[in-house]
Short mmCIF file of N, CA and C in Angstrom, two decimals:
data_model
loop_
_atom_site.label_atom_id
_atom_site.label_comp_id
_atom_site.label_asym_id
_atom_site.label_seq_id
_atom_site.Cartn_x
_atom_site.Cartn_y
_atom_site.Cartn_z
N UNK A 1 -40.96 -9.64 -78.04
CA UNK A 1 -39.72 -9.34 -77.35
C UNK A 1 -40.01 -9.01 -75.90
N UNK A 2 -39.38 -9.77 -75.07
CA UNK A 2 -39.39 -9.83 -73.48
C UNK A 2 -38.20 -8.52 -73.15
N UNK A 3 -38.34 -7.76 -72.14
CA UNK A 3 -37.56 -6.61 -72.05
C UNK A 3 -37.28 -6.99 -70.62
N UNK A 4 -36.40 -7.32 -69.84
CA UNK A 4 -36.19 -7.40 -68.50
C UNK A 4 -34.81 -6.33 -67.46
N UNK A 5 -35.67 -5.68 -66.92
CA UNK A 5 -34.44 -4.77 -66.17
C UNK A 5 -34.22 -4.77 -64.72
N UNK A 6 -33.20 -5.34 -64.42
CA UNK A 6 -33.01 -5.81 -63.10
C UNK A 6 -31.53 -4.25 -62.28
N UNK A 7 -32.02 -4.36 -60.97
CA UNK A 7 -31.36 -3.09 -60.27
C UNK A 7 -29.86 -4.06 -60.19
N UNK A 8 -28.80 -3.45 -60.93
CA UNK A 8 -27.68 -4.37 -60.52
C UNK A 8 -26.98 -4.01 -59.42
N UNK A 9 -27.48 -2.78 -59.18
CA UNK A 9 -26.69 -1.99 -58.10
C UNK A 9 -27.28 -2.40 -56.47
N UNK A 10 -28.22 -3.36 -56.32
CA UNK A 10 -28.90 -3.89 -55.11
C UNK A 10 -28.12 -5.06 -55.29
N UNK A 11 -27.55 -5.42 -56.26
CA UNK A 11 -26.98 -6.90 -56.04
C UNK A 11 -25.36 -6.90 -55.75
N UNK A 12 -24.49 -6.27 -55.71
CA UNK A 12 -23.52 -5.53 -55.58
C UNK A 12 -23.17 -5.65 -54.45
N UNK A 13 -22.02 -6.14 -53.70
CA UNK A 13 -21.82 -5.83 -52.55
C UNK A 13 -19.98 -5.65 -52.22
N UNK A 14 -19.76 -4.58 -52.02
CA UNK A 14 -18.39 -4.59 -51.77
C UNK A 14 -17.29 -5.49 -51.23
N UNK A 15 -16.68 -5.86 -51.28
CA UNK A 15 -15.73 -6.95 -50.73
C UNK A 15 -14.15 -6.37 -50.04
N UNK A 16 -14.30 -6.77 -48.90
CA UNK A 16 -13.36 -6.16 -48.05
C UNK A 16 -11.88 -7.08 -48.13
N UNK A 17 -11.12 -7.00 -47.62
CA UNK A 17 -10.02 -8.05 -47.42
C UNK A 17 -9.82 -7.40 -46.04
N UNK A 18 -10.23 -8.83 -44.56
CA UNK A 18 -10.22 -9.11 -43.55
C UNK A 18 -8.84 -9.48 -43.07
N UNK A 19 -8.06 -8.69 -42.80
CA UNK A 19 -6.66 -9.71 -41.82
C UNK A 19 -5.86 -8.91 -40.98
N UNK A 20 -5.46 -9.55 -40.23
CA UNK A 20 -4.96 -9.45 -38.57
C UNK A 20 -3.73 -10.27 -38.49
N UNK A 21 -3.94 -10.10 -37.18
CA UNK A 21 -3.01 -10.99 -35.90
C UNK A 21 -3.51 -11.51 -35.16
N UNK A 22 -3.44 -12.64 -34.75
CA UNK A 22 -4.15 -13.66 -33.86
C UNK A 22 -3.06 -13.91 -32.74
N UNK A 23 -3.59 -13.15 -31.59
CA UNK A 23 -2.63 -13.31 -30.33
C UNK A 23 -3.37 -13.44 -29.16
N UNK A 24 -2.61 -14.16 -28.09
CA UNK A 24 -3.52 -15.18 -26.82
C UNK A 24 -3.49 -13.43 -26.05
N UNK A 25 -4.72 -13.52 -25.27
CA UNK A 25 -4.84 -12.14 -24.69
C UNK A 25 -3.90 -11.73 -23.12
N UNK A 26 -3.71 -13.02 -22.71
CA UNK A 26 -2.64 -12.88 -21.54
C UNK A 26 -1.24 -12.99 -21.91
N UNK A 27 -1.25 -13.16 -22.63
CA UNK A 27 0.66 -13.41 -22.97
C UNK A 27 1.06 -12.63 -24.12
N UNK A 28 0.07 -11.93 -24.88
CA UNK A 28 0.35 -10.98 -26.39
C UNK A 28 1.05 -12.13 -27.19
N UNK A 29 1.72 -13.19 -26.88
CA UNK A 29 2.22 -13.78 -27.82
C UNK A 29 1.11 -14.40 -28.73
N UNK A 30 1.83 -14.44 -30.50
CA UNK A 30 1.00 -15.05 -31.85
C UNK A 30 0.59 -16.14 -30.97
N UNK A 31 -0.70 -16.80 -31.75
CA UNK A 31 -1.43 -17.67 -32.08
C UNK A 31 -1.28 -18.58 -33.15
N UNK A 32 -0.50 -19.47 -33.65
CA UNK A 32 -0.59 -20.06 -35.12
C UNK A 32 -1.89 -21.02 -35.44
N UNK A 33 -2.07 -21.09 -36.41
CA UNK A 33 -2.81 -22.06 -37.05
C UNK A 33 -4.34 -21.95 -36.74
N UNK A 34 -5.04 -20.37 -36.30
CA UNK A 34 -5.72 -20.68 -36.19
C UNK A 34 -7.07 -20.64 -37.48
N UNK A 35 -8.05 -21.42 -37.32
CA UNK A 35 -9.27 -21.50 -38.32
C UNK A 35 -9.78 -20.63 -38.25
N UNK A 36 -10.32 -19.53 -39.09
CA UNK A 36 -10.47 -18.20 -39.66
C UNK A 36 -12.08 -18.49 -40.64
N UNK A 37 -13.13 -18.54 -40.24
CA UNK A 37 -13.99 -18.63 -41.35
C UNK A 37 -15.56 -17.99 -41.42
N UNK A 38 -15.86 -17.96 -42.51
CA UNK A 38 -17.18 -17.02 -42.34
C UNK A 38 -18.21 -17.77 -42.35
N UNK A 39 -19.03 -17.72 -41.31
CA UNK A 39 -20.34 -18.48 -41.06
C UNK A 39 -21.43 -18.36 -42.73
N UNK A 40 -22.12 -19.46 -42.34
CA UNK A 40 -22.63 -19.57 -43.47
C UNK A 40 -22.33 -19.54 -44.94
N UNK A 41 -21.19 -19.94 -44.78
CA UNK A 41 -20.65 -19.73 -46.10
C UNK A 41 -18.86 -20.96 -46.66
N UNK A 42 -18.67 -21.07 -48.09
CA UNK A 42 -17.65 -22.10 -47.90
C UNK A 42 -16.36 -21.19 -47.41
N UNK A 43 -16.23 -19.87 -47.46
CA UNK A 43 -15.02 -19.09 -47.32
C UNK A 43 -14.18 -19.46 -45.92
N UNK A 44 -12.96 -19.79 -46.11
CA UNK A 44 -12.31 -19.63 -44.93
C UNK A 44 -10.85 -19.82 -44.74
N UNK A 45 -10.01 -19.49 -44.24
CA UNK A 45 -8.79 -19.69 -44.06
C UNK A 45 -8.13 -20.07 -42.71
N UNK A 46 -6.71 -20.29 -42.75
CA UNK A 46 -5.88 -20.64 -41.44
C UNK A 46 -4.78 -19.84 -41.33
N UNK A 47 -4.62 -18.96 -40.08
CA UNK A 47 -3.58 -18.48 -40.27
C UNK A 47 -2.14 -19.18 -39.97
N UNK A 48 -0.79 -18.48 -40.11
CA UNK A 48 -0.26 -19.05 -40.66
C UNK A 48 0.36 -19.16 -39.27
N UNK A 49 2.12 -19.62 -39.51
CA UNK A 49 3.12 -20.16 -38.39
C UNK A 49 3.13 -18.86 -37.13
N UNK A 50 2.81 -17.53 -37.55
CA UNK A 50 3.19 -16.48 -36.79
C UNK A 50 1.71 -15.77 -36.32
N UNK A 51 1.06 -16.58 -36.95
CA UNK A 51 -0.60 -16.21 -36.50
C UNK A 51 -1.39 -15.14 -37.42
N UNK A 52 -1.26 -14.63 -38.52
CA UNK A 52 -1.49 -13.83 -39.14
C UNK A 52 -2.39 -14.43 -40.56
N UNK A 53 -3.71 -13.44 -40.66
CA UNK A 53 -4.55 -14.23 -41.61
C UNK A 53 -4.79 -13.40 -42.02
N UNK A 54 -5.73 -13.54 -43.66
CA UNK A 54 -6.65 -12.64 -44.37
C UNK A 54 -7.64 -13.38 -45.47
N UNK A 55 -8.64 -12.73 -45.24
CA UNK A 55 -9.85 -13.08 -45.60
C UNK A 55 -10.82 -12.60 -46.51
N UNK A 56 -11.15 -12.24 -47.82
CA UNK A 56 -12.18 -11.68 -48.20
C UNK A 56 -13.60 -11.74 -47.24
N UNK A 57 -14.02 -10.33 -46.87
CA UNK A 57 -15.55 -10.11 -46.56
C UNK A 57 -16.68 -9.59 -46.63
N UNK A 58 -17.54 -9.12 -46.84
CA UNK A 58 -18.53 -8.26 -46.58
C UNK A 58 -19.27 -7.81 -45.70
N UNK A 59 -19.52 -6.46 -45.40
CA UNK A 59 -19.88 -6.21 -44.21
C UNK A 59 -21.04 -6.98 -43.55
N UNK A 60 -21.53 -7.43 -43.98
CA UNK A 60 -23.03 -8.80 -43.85
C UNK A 60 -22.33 -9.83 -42.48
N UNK A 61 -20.82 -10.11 -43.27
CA UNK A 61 -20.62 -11.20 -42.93
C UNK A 61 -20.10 -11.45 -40.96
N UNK A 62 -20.48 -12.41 -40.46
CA UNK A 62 -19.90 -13.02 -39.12
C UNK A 62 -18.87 -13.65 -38.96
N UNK A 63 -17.99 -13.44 -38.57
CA UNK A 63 -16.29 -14.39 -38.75
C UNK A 63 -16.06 -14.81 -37.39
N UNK A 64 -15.90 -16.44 -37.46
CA UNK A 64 -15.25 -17.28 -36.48
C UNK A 64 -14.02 -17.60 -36.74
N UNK A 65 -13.22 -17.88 -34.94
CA UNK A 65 -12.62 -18.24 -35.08
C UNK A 65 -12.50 -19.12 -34.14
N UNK A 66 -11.59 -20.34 -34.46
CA UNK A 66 -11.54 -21.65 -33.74
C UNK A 66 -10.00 -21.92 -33.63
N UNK A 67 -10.01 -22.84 -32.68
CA UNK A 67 -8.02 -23.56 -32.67
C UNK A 67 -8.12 -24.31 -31.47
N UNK A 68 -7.41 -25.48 -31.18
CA UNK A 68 -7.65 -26.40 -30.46
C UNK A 68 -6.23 -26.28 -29.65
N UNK A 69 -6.53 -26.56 -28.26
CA UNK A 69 -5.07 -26.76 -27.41
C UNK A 69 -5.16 -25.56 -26.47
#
């Protein structure tokens, strides 16, 4: 009999829920549609018509954001 005990508590990592407002810095007005995503990874979203997103994260994680125009 093989006995294996692994630390589960090192593998564990809390998960946040990331979300905002996405607004242009000279005009305060929303941002829509913009691409919301976490580097290195498949996670990502778009926010929506009024500019507003949310994201699962972990504190590890780096978040881009992109939008064209």
């Amino acid at each position: 009999t093989c006995l294996s005990i692994v630390d589960v508590h090192a593998q564990l990592k809390h998960v946040y829920q990331l979300s905002g407002l996405i607004v242009n810095k000279n005009t305060h007005e929303a941002v829509p549609y913009v691409q919301v995503r976490v580097n290195n990874s498949r996670r990502g979203t778009v926010a929506n018509g009024d500019g507003f997103y949310s994201i699962p994260v972990v504190a590890e994680d780096t978040i881009y954001f992109s939008s064209l125009g």
